[in-house]
Tab-separated table of N, CA and C in Angstrom:
chain	number	residue	atom	x	y	z
A	1	MET	N	-27.713	-67.188	-8.892
A	1	MET	CA	-27.844	-66.532	-10.221
A	1	MET	C	-28.821	-65.416	-9.756
A	2	GLY	N	-29.872	-65.800	-9.421
A	2	GLY	CA	-31.108	-64.887	-9.026
A	2	GLY	C	-30.646	-63.870	-7.899
A	3	ASN	N	-29.976	-64.442	-6.904
A	3	ASN	CA	-29.473	-63.485	-5.959
A	3	ASN	C	-28.571	-62.095	-6.353
A	4	LEU	N	-27.870	-62.639	-7.456
A	4	LEU	CA	-26.681	-61.740	-7.711
A	4	LEU	C	-27.483	-60.659	-8.754
A	5	LYS	N	-28.575	-61.113	-9.557
A	5	LYS	CA	-29.274	-60.164	-10.350
A	5	LYS	C	-30.029	-59.192	-9.153
A	6	ILE	N	-30.526	-59.546	-8.038
A	6	ILE	CA	-31.075	-58.829	-7.069
A	6	ILE	C	-30.205	-57.734	-6.538
A	7	ILE	N	-29.009	-58.507	-6.344
A	7	ILE	CA	-27.938	-57.587	-5.726
A	7	ILE	C	-27.533	-56.403	-6.299
A	8	MET	N	-27.177	-56.803	-7.932
A	8	MET	CA	-26.951	-55.737	-8.941
A	8	MET	C	-27.978	-54.711	-8.952
A	9	VAL	N	-29.220	-55.190	-9.067
A	9	VAL	CA	-30.283	-54.062	-9.026
A	9	VAL	C	-30.241	-53.205	-8.063
A	10	ALA	N	-30.293	-53.775	-7.098
A	10	ALA	CA	-30.105	-52.930	-5.637
A	10	ALA	C	-29.057	-51.948	-5.781
A	11	VAL	N	-27.565	-52.409	-6.364
A	11	VAL	CA	-26.629	-51.368	-5.900
A	11	VAL	C	-26.748	-50.353	-6.867
A	12	ILE	N	-27.199	-50.873	-8.456
A	12	ILE	CA	-27.642	-49.780	-9.245
A	12	ILE	C	-28.670	-48.755	-8.886
A	13	THR	N	-29.482	-49.290	-8.482
A	13	THR	CA	-30.473	-48.421	-7.904
A	13	THR	C	-30.033	-47.177	-6.816
A	14	LEU	N	-29.387	-47.718	-5.979
A	14	LEU	CA	-28.638	-46.942	-4.962
A	14	LEU	C	-27.692	-46.232	-5.445
A	15	CYS	N	-26.890	-46.331	-6.214
A	15	CYS	CA	-25.986	-45.516	-6.982
A	15	CYS	C	-27.138	-44.362	-7.832
A	16	PHE	N	-27.607	-44.719	-8.755
A	16	PHE	CA	-28.826	-43.935	-9.221
A	16	PHE	C	-29.170	-42.839	-8.363
A	17	MET	N	-29.843	-43.333	-7.225
A	17	MET	CA	-30.519	-42.295	-6.402
A	17	MET	C	-29.650	-41.477	-5.758
A	18	GLY	N	-28.303	-41.997	-5.384
A	18	GLY	CA	-27.237	-41.079	-4.789
A	18	GLY	C	-26.887	-39.853	-5.822
A	19	GLY	N	-26.663	-40.457	-6.958
A	19	GLY	CA	-26.581	-39.378	-8.061
A	19	GLY	C	-27.709	-38.099	-8.110
A	20	LEU	N	-29.079	-38.602	-8.277
A	20	LEU	CA	-29.894	-37.627	-8.265
A	20	LEU	C	-29.988	-36.714	-6.919
A	21	GLN	N	-29.569	-37.221	-6.018
A	21	GLN	CA	-29.646	-36.578	-4.287
A	21	GLN	C	-28.337	-35.555	-4.576
A	22	ALA	N	-27.205	-36.025	-5.162
A	22	ALA	CA	-26.097	-34.884	-5.220
A	22	ALA	C	-26.325	-33.779	-6.292
A	23	GLN	N	-27.345	-33.847	-7.022
A	23	GLN	CA	-27.724	-32.652	-7.847
A	23	GLN	C	-28.513	-31.644	-7.356
A	24	GLN	N	-29.033	-31.769	-5.931
A	24	GLN	CA	-29.855	-30.619	-5.062
A	24	GLN	C	-29.110	-29.737	-4.462
A	25	SER	N	-27.669	-29.769	-4.284
A	25	SER	CA	-27.044	-28.903	-3.870
A	25	SER	C	-26.651	-27.497	-4.506
A	26	LEU	N	-27.005	-26.516	-3.944
A	26	LEU	CA	-27.144	-25.232	-4.396
A	26	LEU	C	-25.817	-24.180	-3.794
A	27	HIS	N	-24.861	-23.850	-4.776
A	27	HIS	CA	-23.744	-22.954	-4.376
A	27	HIS	C	-24.032	-21.471	-4.165
A	28	HIS	N	-24.465	-20.545	-3.325
A	28	HIS	CA	-24.720	-19.317	-3.387
A	28	HIS	C	-23.703	-18.453	-3.246
A	29	ALA	N	-23.318	-17.444	-4.100
A	29	ALA	CA	-22.456	-16.564	-3.735
A	29	ALA	C	-22.790	-15.043	-3.846
A	30	THR	N	-21.751	-14.483	-3.530
A	30	THR	CA	-22.043	-13.088	-2.960
A	30	THR	C	-20.807	-12.136	-3.429
A	31	GLY	N	-20.897	-10.904	-3.324
A	31	GLY	CA	-19.643	-10.112	-3.907
A	31	GLY	C	-20.010	-8.409	-3.894
A	32	GLY	N	-19.349	-7.807	-4.242
A	32	GLY	CA	-19.263	-6.477	-4.179
A	32	GLY	C	-18.432	-5.610	-4.570
A	33	ASP	N	-18.200	-4.534	-4.208
A	33	ASP	CA	-17.161	-3.714	-4.898
A	33	ASP	C	-16.495	-2.971	-3.813
A	34	ALA	N	-15.045	-2.759	-3.850
A	34	ALA	CA	-14.097	-2.180	-3.025
A	34	ALA	C	-13.304	-1.077	-3.593
A	35	THR	N	-13.572	-0.031	-3.090
A	35	THR	CA	-12.838	1.180	-3.371
A	35	THR	C	-11.948	1.719	-2.857
A	36	GLY	N	-10.892	1.880	-3.147
A	36	GLY	CA	-9.712	2.950	-2.415
A	36	GLY	C	-9.062	3.805	-3.274
A	37	SER	N	-7.710	4.510	-2.570
A	37	SER	CA	-7.044	5.285	-3.078
A	37	SER	C	-6.500	5.058	-4.760
A	38	GLY	N	-6.458	3.451	-4.896
A	38	GLY	CA	-5.733	3.247	-6.194
A	38	GLY	C	-6.537	2.672	-7.345
A	39	GLY	N	-7.905	2.744	-6.811
A	39	GLY	CA	-9.110	2.340	-7.817
A	39	GLY	C	-10.142	1.567	-7.279
A	40	THR	N	-10.805	0.778	-8.481
A	40	THR	CA	-12.027	0.082	-7.725
A	40	THR	C	-11.673	-1.313	-8.087
A	41	VAL	N	-12.086	-2.226	-7.056
A	41	VAL	CA	-12.329	-3.622	-7.580
A	41	VAL	C	-13.608	-4.250	-7.400
A	42	SER	N	-14.001	-5.166	-8.299
A	42	SER	CA	-15.202	-6.104	-8.403
A	42	SER	C	-14.620	-7.557	-7.689
A	43	TYR	N	-15.463	-8.130	-6.585
A	43	TYR	CA	-14.943	-9.184	-6.159
A	43	TYR	C	-16.289	-10.359	-6.007
A	44	THR	N	-16.172	-11.392	-6.071
A	44	THR	CA	-17.417	-12.475	-5.868
A	44	THR	C	-16.731	-13.371	-4.847
A	45	VAL	N	-17.516	-13.890	-4.028
A	45	VAL	CA	-17.155	-14.890	-3.118
A	45	VAL	C	-18.176	-16.184	-3.196
A	46	GLY	N	-17.368	-17.326	-3.479
A	46	GLY	CA	-18.254	-18.474	-3.579
A	46	GLY	C	-18.375	-19.156	-5.067
A	47	HIS	N	-17.529	-18.703	-6.122
A	47	HIS	CA	-17.722	-19.200	-7.436
A	47	HIS	C	-16.297	-20.009	-7.062
A	48	PRO	N	-15.962	-20.995	-8.286
A	48	PRO	CA	-14.889	-21.515	-8.649
A	48	PRO	C	-13.532	-20.934	-8.721
A	49	VAL	N	-12.592	-21.296	-8.200
A	49	VAL	CA	-11.346	-20.428	-8.738
A	49	VAL	C	-10.585	-21.413	-9.757
A	50	TYR	N	-10.375	-20.559	-10.389
A	50	TYR	CA	-9.483	-20.987	-11.549
A	50	TYR	C	-7.732	-20.819	-11.551
A	51	THR	N	-7.554	-19.663	-11.405
A	51	THR	CA	-6.014	-19.133	-10.940
A	51	THR	C	-5.662	-18.541	-9.891
A	52	THR	N	-4.614	-18.687	-9.336
A	52	THR	CA	-4.356	-17.602	-8.037
A	52	THR	C	-2.893	-17.387	-8.291
A	53	VAL	N	-3.009	-16.011	-7.877
A	53	VAL	CA	-1.869	-15.038	-8.259
A	53	VAL	C	-1.191	-14.729	-6.943
A	54	ILE	N	-0.179	-14.826	-6.718
A	54	ILE	CA	0.640	-15.036	-5.304
A	54	ILE	C	1.668	-13.606	-5.268
A	55	ALA	N	1.738	-12.489	-4.586
A	55	ALA	CA	2.786	-11.580	-4.819
A	55	ALA	C	3.245	-11.408	-3.379
A	56	ALA	N	3.991	-10.478	-3.101
A	56	ALA	CA	4.563	-10.276	-1.788
A	56	ALA	C	3.671	-9.271	-1.128
A	57	ASN	N	2.856	-8.714	-1.734
A	57	ASN	CA	1.787	-7.825	-1.056
A	57	ASN	C	0.610	-8.381	-0.908
A	58	GLY	N	0.238	-9.778	-1.604
A	58	GLY	CA	-1.196	-10.094	-1.437
A	58	GLY	C	-1.172	-11.231	-2.312
A	59	THR	N	-2.406	-12.058	-2.212
A	59	THR	CA	-2.857	-12.927	-3.166
A	59	THR	C	-4.241	-12.585	-3.907
A	60	VAL	N	-4.245	-13.308	-5.222
A	60	VAL	CA	-5.857	-12.761	-5.664
A	60	VAL	C	-5.986	-14.138	-6.340
A	61	ALA	N	-7.252	-14.331	-6.354
A	61	ALA	CA	-7.778	-15.828	-6.941
A	61	ALA	C	-8.707	-15.540	-7.871
A	62	GLN	N	-8.700	-15.639	-9.073
A	62	GLN	CA	-9.327	-15.437	-10.240
A	62	GLN	C	-10.504	-16.566	-10.518
A	63	GLY	N	-11.773	-16.008	-10.653
A	63	GLY	CA	-12.595	-17.200	-10.697
A	63	GLY	C	-13.710	-16.590	-11.810
A	64	VAL	N	-14.806	-16.726	-11.663
A	64	VAL	CA	-15.816	-16.346	-12.826
A	64	VAL	C	-16.813	-15.375	-12.275
A	65	GLN	N	-16.899	-14.517	-13.014
A	65	GLN	CA	-17.807	-13.139	-12.575
A	65	GLN	C	-18.503	-12.638	-14.117
A	66	HIS	N	-19.636	-12.287	-14.039
A	66	HIS	CA	-20.179	-11.766	-15.126
A	66	HIS	C	-20.232	-10.502	-15.137
A	67	ALA	N	-19.850	-9.822	-16.282
A	67	ALA	CA	-19.307	-8.441	-16.258
A	67	ALA	C	-20.912	-7.956	-16.613
A	68	PHE	N	-21.243	-6.458	-16.187
A	68	PHE	CA	-22.398	-6.231	-16.637
A	68	PHE	C	-22.422	-4.538	-16.686
A	69	GLU	N	-23.366	-3.945	-17.330
A	69	GLU	CA	-23.257	-2.351	-17.829
A	69	GLU	C	-24.309	-1.996	-17.228
A	70	ILE	N	-24.048	-0.817	-16.680
A	70	ILE	CA	-25.529	0.052	-15.763
A	70	ILE	C	-25.768	1.283	-16.850
A	71	LEU	N	-27.004	1.092	-17.476
A	71	LEU	CA	-27.311	2.093	-18.426
A	71	LEU	C	-27.668	3.456	-17.618
A	72	VAL	N	-27.341	4.287	-18.458
A	72	VAL	CA	-27.519	5.777	-17.618
A	72	VAL	C	-28.705	6.264	-17.899
A	73	THR	N	-29.575	7.161	-16.941
A	73	THR	CA	-30.711	7.797	-17.485
A	73	THR	C	-30.190	9.014	-18.270
A	74	THR	N	-30.874	9.261	-19.429
A	74	THR	CA	-30.313	10.536	-20.166
A	74	THR	C	-31.009	11.723	-19.778
A	75	GLY	N	-32.067	11.748	-19.246
A	75	GLY	CA	-32.707	12.761	-18.582
A	75	GLY	C	-33.955	12.529	-18.495
A	76	VAL	N	-34.692	13.540	-17.574
A	76	VAL	CA	-36.344	13.207	-17.490
A	76	VAL	C	-36.894	14.431	-18.305
A	77	GLU	N	-37.689	14.063	-19.101
A	77	GLU	CA	-38.321	14.971	-20.233
A	77	GLU	C	-39.571	15.634	-19.527
A	78	GLU	N	-39.478	17.024	-19.199
A	78	GLU	CA	-40.447	17.826	-18.863
A	78	GLU	C	-40.428	18.931	-19.732
A	79	SER	N	-41.906	19.202	-19.897
A	79	SER	CA	-42.253	20.187	-21.035
A	79	SER	C	-41.751	21.560	-20.768
A	80	HIS	N	-41.593	22.206	-19.289
A	80	HIS	CA	-41.325	23.201	-19.073
A	80	HIS	C	-39.947	23.681	-18.900
A	81	ILE	N	-39.073	22.422	-18.890
A	81	ILE	CA	-37.598	22.555	-18.898
A	81	ILE	C	-37.072	22.166	-20.282
A	82	SER	N	-36.175	23.316	-20.722
A	82	SER	CA	-35.492	23.169	-21.971
A	82	SER	C	-34.076	23.638	-21.719
A	83	LEU	N	-33.411	22.803	-21.157
A	83	LEU	CA	-31.818	23.301	-20.975
A	83	LEU	C	-31.287	22.372	-21.871
A	84	ASP	N	-30.106	23.226	-22.212
A	84	ASP	CA	-29.116	22.214	-22.956
A	84	ASP	C	-27.744	22.302	-22.149
A	85	LEU	N	-27.583	20.771	-21.930
A	85	LEU	CA	-26.439	20.663	-20.951
A	85	LEU	C	-25.415	19.629	-21.418
A	86	ASP	N	-24.383	20.055	-21.561
A	86	ASP	CA	-23.225	19.432	-22.090
A	86	ASP	C	-22.034	19.127	-20.569
A	87	ILE	N	-21.553	18.097	-20.857
A	87	ILE	CA	-20.144	17.825	-20.068
A	87	ILE	C	-19.203	17.146	-20.713
A	88	PHE	N	-17.938	17.900	-20.541
A	88	PHE	CA	-16.750	17.607	-21.373
A	88	PHE	C	-15.347	17.876	-20.381
A	89	PRO	N	-13.927	17.129	-20.678
A	89	PRO	CA	-13.911	16.156	-21.424
A	89	PRO	C	-14.500	14.476	-20.925
A	90	ASN	N	-14.995	13.663	-21.477
A	90	ASN	CA	-15.689	12.604	-20.728
A	90	ASN	C	-15.069	11.282	-21.595
A	91	PRO	N	-14.249	10.591	-21.361
A	91	PRO	CA	-13.698	10.570	-19.966
A	91	PRO	C	-12.753	11.526	-19.676
A	92	THR	N	-12.438	11.750	-18.429
A	92	THR	CA	-11.683	12.963	-17.903
A	92	THR	C	-10.316	12.539	-17.041
A	93	LYS	N	-9.533	13.270	-16.729
A	93	LYS	CA	-8.547	12.650	-16.153
A	93	LYS	C	-8.392	13.871	-15.017
A	94	GLY	N	-9.171	14.622	-14.568
A	94	GLY	CA	-8.759	15.753	-13.700
A	94	GLY	C	-10.019	16.656	-13.460
A	95	LEU	N	-9.889	17.446	-14.580
A	95	LEU	CA	-11.012	18.717	-14.437
A	95	LEU	C	-12.111	18.347	-15.362
A	96	LEU	N	-13.607	18.502	-14.939
A	96	LEU	CA	-14.832	18.286	-15.715
A	96	LEU	C	-15.489	19.352	-15.867
A	97	ASN	N	-15.954	19.674	-17.107
A	97	ASN	CA	-16.414	21.023	-17.460
A	97	ASN	C	-17.899	20.642	-17.628
A	98	LEU	N	-19.016	21.275	-17.005
A	98	LEU	CA	-20.341	21.228	-17.140
A	98	LEU	C	-20.744	22.588	-17.642
A	99	ARG	N	-21.571	22.375	-18.713
A	99	ARG	CA	-21.647	23.772	-19.498
A	99	ARG	C	-23.423	23.593	-19.952
A	100	ILE	N	-23.936	25.095	-19.622
A	100	ILE	CA	-25.453	25.063	-19.712
A	100	ILE	C	-25.489	26.266	-20.915
A	101	SER	N	-25.772	25.925	-22.156
A	101	SER	CA	-25.578	26.849	-23.162
A	101	SER	C	-26.711	28.081	-23.400
A	102	ASP	N	-27.652	28.115	-22.359
A	102	ASP	CA	-28.904	29.141	-22.688
A	102	ASP	C	-28.536	29.665	-21.147
A	103	ASN	N	-27.568	29.843	-20.293
A	103	ASN	CA	-27.331	30.575	-19.191
A	103	ASN	C	-28.500	30.501	-18.343
A	104	SER	N	-29.246	29.301	-18.175
A	104	SER	CA	-30.123	29.318	-17.032
A	104	SER	C	-29.955	28.386	-16.090
A	105	TYR	N	-29.049	28.802	-15.419
A	105	TYR	CA	-28.290	28.035	-14.239
A	105	TYR	C	-28.669	28.209	-12.756
A	106	GLN	N	-29.513	29.448	-12.758
A	106	GLN	CA	-30.199	29.740	-11.352
A	106	GLN	C	-30.929	28.790	-10.804
A	107	GLY	N	-30.551	28.363	-9.738
A	107	GLY	CA	-31.176	27.301	-9.062
A	107	GLY	C	-31.069	25.927	-9.421
A	108	LEU	N	-30.062	25.733	-9.996
A	108	LEU	CA	-29.625	24.168	-10.523
A	108	LEU	C	-28.749	23.954	-9.603
A	109	THR	N	-28.266	22.676	-9.302
A	109	THR	CA	-27.142	22.038	-8.412
A	109	THR	C	-26.572	20.667	-8.968
A	110	TYR	N	-25.588	20.416	-8.811
A	110	TYR	CA	-25.138	18.994	-9.638
A	110	TYR	C	-24.672	18.405	-8.195
A	111	GLN	N	-25.168	16.903	-8.534
A	111	GLN	CA	-24.648	16.005	-7.519
A	111	GLN	C	-23.727	14.875	-7.976
A	112	LEU	N	-22.384	14.574	-7.461
A	112	LEU	CA	-21.514	13.601	-7.985
A	112	LEU	C	-21.663	12.220	-7.231
A	113	PHE	N	-21.938	11.177	-7.789
A	113	PHE	CA	-22.213	10.013	-6.834
A	113	PHE	C	-21.371	8.831	-7.384
A	114	ASP	N	-20.699	7.884	-6.775
A	114	ASP	CA	-19.960	6.878	-7.232
A	114	ASP	C	-21.074	5.671	-7.438
A	115	LEU	N	-20.386	4.785	-8.051
A	115	LEU	CA	-21.252	3.646	-8.606
A	115	LEU	C	-22.193	2.923	-7.391
A	116	SER	N	-21.758	3.018	-6.069
A	116	SER	CA	-22.384	2.525	-4.941
A	116	SER	C	-23.402	3.438	-4.516
A	117	GLY	N	-23.782	4.594	-4.977
A	117	GLY	CA	-24.774	5.763	-4.811
A	117	GLY	C	-24.390	6.472	-3.753
A	118	ARG	N	-23.209	6.656	-3.305
A	118	ARG	CA	-22.798	7.396	-2.176
A	118	ARG	C	-22.355	8.797	-2.842
A	119	LEU	N	-23.002	9.995	-2.147
A	119	LEU	CA	-23.120	11.127	-2.603
A	119	LEU	C	-21.582	11.826	-2.458
A	120	LEU	N	-20.634	12.243	-3.432
A	120	LEU	CA	-19.186	12.798	-3.078
A	120	LEU	C	-18.991	14.054	-3.246
A	121	ASP	N	-20.137	14.692	-4.033
A	121	ASP	CA	-19.857	16.159	-4.006
A	121	ASP	C	-21.564	16.733	-4.578
A	122	GLN	N	-21.449	18.148	-3.790
A	122	GLN	CA	-22.761	18.764	-4.328
A	122	GLN	C	-22.452	20.148	-4.344
A	123	GLN	N	-22.720	20.655	-5.462
A	123	GLN	CA	-22.598	22.199	-5.591
A	123	GLN	C	-23.680	22.956	-6.212
A	124	GLN	N	-24.098	24.401	-6.195
A	124	GLN	CA	-25.002	25.147	-6.696
A	124	GLN	C	-23.887	25.495	-8.062
A	125	LEU	N	-24.885	25.556	-8.910
A	125	LEU	CA	-24.249	26.147	-10.484
A	125	LEU	C	-24.253	27.702	-10.238
A	126	THR	N	-23.254	28.246	-10.546
A	126	THR	CA	-23.265	29.777	-10.492
A	126	THR	C	-22.934	30.270	-11.676
A	127	ASP	N	-22.456	29.741	-12.890
A	127	ASP	CA	-22.196	30.189	-13.984
A	127	ASP	C	-22.675	29.491	-15.181
A	128	SER	N	-22.258	29.624	-16.507
A	128	SER	CA	-22.836	29.018	-17.643
A	128	SER	C	-22.013	27.604	-17.725
A	129	ILE	N	-20.592	27.887	-17.068
A	129	ILE	CA	-19.735	26.770	-17.369
A	129	ILE	C	-19.267	26.427	-15.813
A	130	THR	N	-19.411	25.397	-15.380
A	130	THR	CA	-18.699	24.780	-14.255
A	130	THR	C	-17.692	24.178	-14.104
A	131	ARG	N	-16.781	24.451	-13.340
A	131	ARG	CA	-15.505	23.280	-13.285
A	131	ARG	C	-15.658	22.334	-12.209
A	132	ILE	N	-15.532	20.921	-12.235
A	132	ILE	CA	-15.753	20.087	-11.413
A	132	ILE	C	-14.342	19.306	-11.161
A	133	GLY	N	-13.560	19.425	-10.113
A	133	GLY	CA	-12.259	18.677	-10.050
A	133	GLY	C	-12.197	17.342	-9.567
A	134	MET	N	-11.977	16.549	-10.655
A	134	MET	CA	-12.156	14.982	-10.558
A	134	MET	C	-10.672	14.375	-10.059
A	135	ASP	N	-9.606	15.105	-9.899
A	135	ASP	CA	-8.481	14.901	-9.433
A	135	ASP	C	-8.122	13.946	-8.236
A	136	ARG	N	-9.335	14.349	-7.199
A	136	ARG	CA	-9.145	13.814	-5.897
A	136	ARG	C	-9.860	12.615	-5.587
A	137	TYR	N	-10.510	12.256	-6.829
A	137	TYR	CA	-11.365	10.797	-6.896
A	137	TYR	C	-10.521	9.508	-7.365
A	138	PRO	N	-10.531	8.485	-7.085
A	138	PRO	CA	-9.846	7.205	-7.879
A	138	PRO	C	-10.368	6.861	-9.209
A	139	ASN	N	-9.646	6.624	-9.813
A	139	ASN	CA	-10.235	5.996	-11.353
A	139	ASN	C	-11.357	5.149	-11.227
A	140	ALA	N	-12.496	5.493	-11.672
A	140	ALA	CA	-13.650	4.715	-11.748
A	140	ALA	C	-14.963	5.384	-12.569
A	141	THR	N	-16.031	4.987	-12.527
A	141	THR	CA	-17.153	5.373	-13.289
A	141	THR	C	-17.899	6.382	-12.118
A	142	TYR	N	-18.423	7.289	-12.433
A	142	TYR	CA	-18.927	8.130	-11.383
A	142	TYR	C	-20.599	8.415	-12.267
A	143	PHE	N	-21.604	8.901	-11.479
A	143	PHE	CA	-22.697	9.621	-12.064
A	143	PHE	C	-22.828	11.029	-11.805
A	144	LEU	N	-23.310	11.914	-12.636
A	144	LEU	CA	-23.341	13.169	-12.376
A	144	LEU	C	-24.764	13.701	-12.526
A	145	HIS	N	-25.443	14.140	-11.484
A	145	HIS	CA	-27.089	14.538	-11.538
A	145	HIS	C	-26.918	15.939	-11.698
A	146	VAL	N	-27.660	16.773	-12.508
A	146	VAL	CA	-28.168	18.013	-12.530
A	146	VAL	C	-29.556	18.261	-12.069
A	147	THR	N	-29.624	19.011	-10.739
A	147	THR	CA	-31.095	18.800	-10.369
A	147	THR	C	-31.781	20.055	-10.142
A	148	ASP	N	-32.860	20.474	-10.347
A	148	ASP	CA	-33.657	21.640	-10.191
A	148	ASP	C	-34.433	21.271	-8.799
A	149	HIS	N	-34.415	22.146	-7.864
A	149	HIS	CA	-35.324	21.726	-6.633
A	149	HIS	C	-35.256	20.261	-6.386
A	150	ARG	N	-34.535	19.344	-6.277
A	150	ARG	CA	-34.212	18.166	-5.865
A	150	ARG	C	-34.856	17.238	-7.112
A	151	LYS	N	-35.141	17.780	-8.169
A	151	LYS	CA	-35.888	17.053	-9.495
A	151	LYS	C	-34.500	16.798	-10.272
A	152	ILE	N	-34.375	15.468	-10.697
A	152	ILE	CA	-33.376	15.231	-11.686
A	152	ILE	C	-33.772	15.760	-13.027
A	153	ILE	N	-32.912	16.841	-13.622
A	153	ILE	CA	-33.282	17.138	-14.833
A	153	ILE	C	-32.520	16.595	-16.021
A	154	LYS	N	-31.176	16.030	-15.828
A	154	LYS	CA	-30.210	15.292	-16.694
A	154	LYS	C	-29.374	14.580	-15.761
A	155	SER	N	-28.823	13.222	-16.325
A	155	SER	CA	-27.860	12.648	-15.659
A	155	SER	C	-26.819	12.157	-16.616
A	156	PHE	N	-25.516	12.442	-15.913
A	156	PHE	CA	-24.530	11.979	-17.007
A	156	PHE	C	-23.408	10.828	-16.547
A	157	LYS	N	-22.955	9.963	-17.171
A	157	LYS	CA	-22.002	8.718	-16.699
A	157	LYS	C	-20.691	9.476	-17.059
A	158	ILE	N	-19.954	9.533	-15.941
A	158	ILE	CA	-18.858	9.948	-15.965
A	158	ILE	C	-17.573	8.634	-15.884
A	159	ILE	N	-16.371	9.102	-16.832
A	159	ILE	CA	-15.480	7.849	-16.487
A	159	ILE	C	-14.177	8.489	-16.489
A	160	LYS	N	-13.601	8.270	-15.344
A	160	LYS	CA	-12.385	9.023	-14.939
A	160	LYS	C	-11.217	8.048	-14.907
A	161	HIS	N	-10.197	8.537	-15.652
A	161	HIS	CA	-9.121	7.364	-15.886
A	161	HIS	C	-7.581	8.245	-15.848
């Protein structure tokens, strides 16, 4: 009877220690964004898979991914810069208008970036309304910076759909 108690205590202790050891494993996940002519897809690698969709042209496994919102800088406050900038329509389907109401566009440039920070377009402003063609870019979110000698005056979050 005494040997049975010792064996049971030893087995329970080993099981308990094995359970504690199993909690030490970590799962490292990675991910990114893939952009193509049809749009943008966010993906992760290393998360549990819940559903798999199989089609003739590919397979997609859906897992866990946490959505996030990127907040946009609305402008850099400068005491000597007083520009009234507006961009419309936003969201846009093709043509985007950048309007400067006080005709102070000399020396200003706009820069269009995708979410990964890649510069897509850059032009000098030559009129109080500048038209920016967005139809060549896939449906996604973009950032438009208006700069004065490489200093950002105002940033816009552009949604193209």
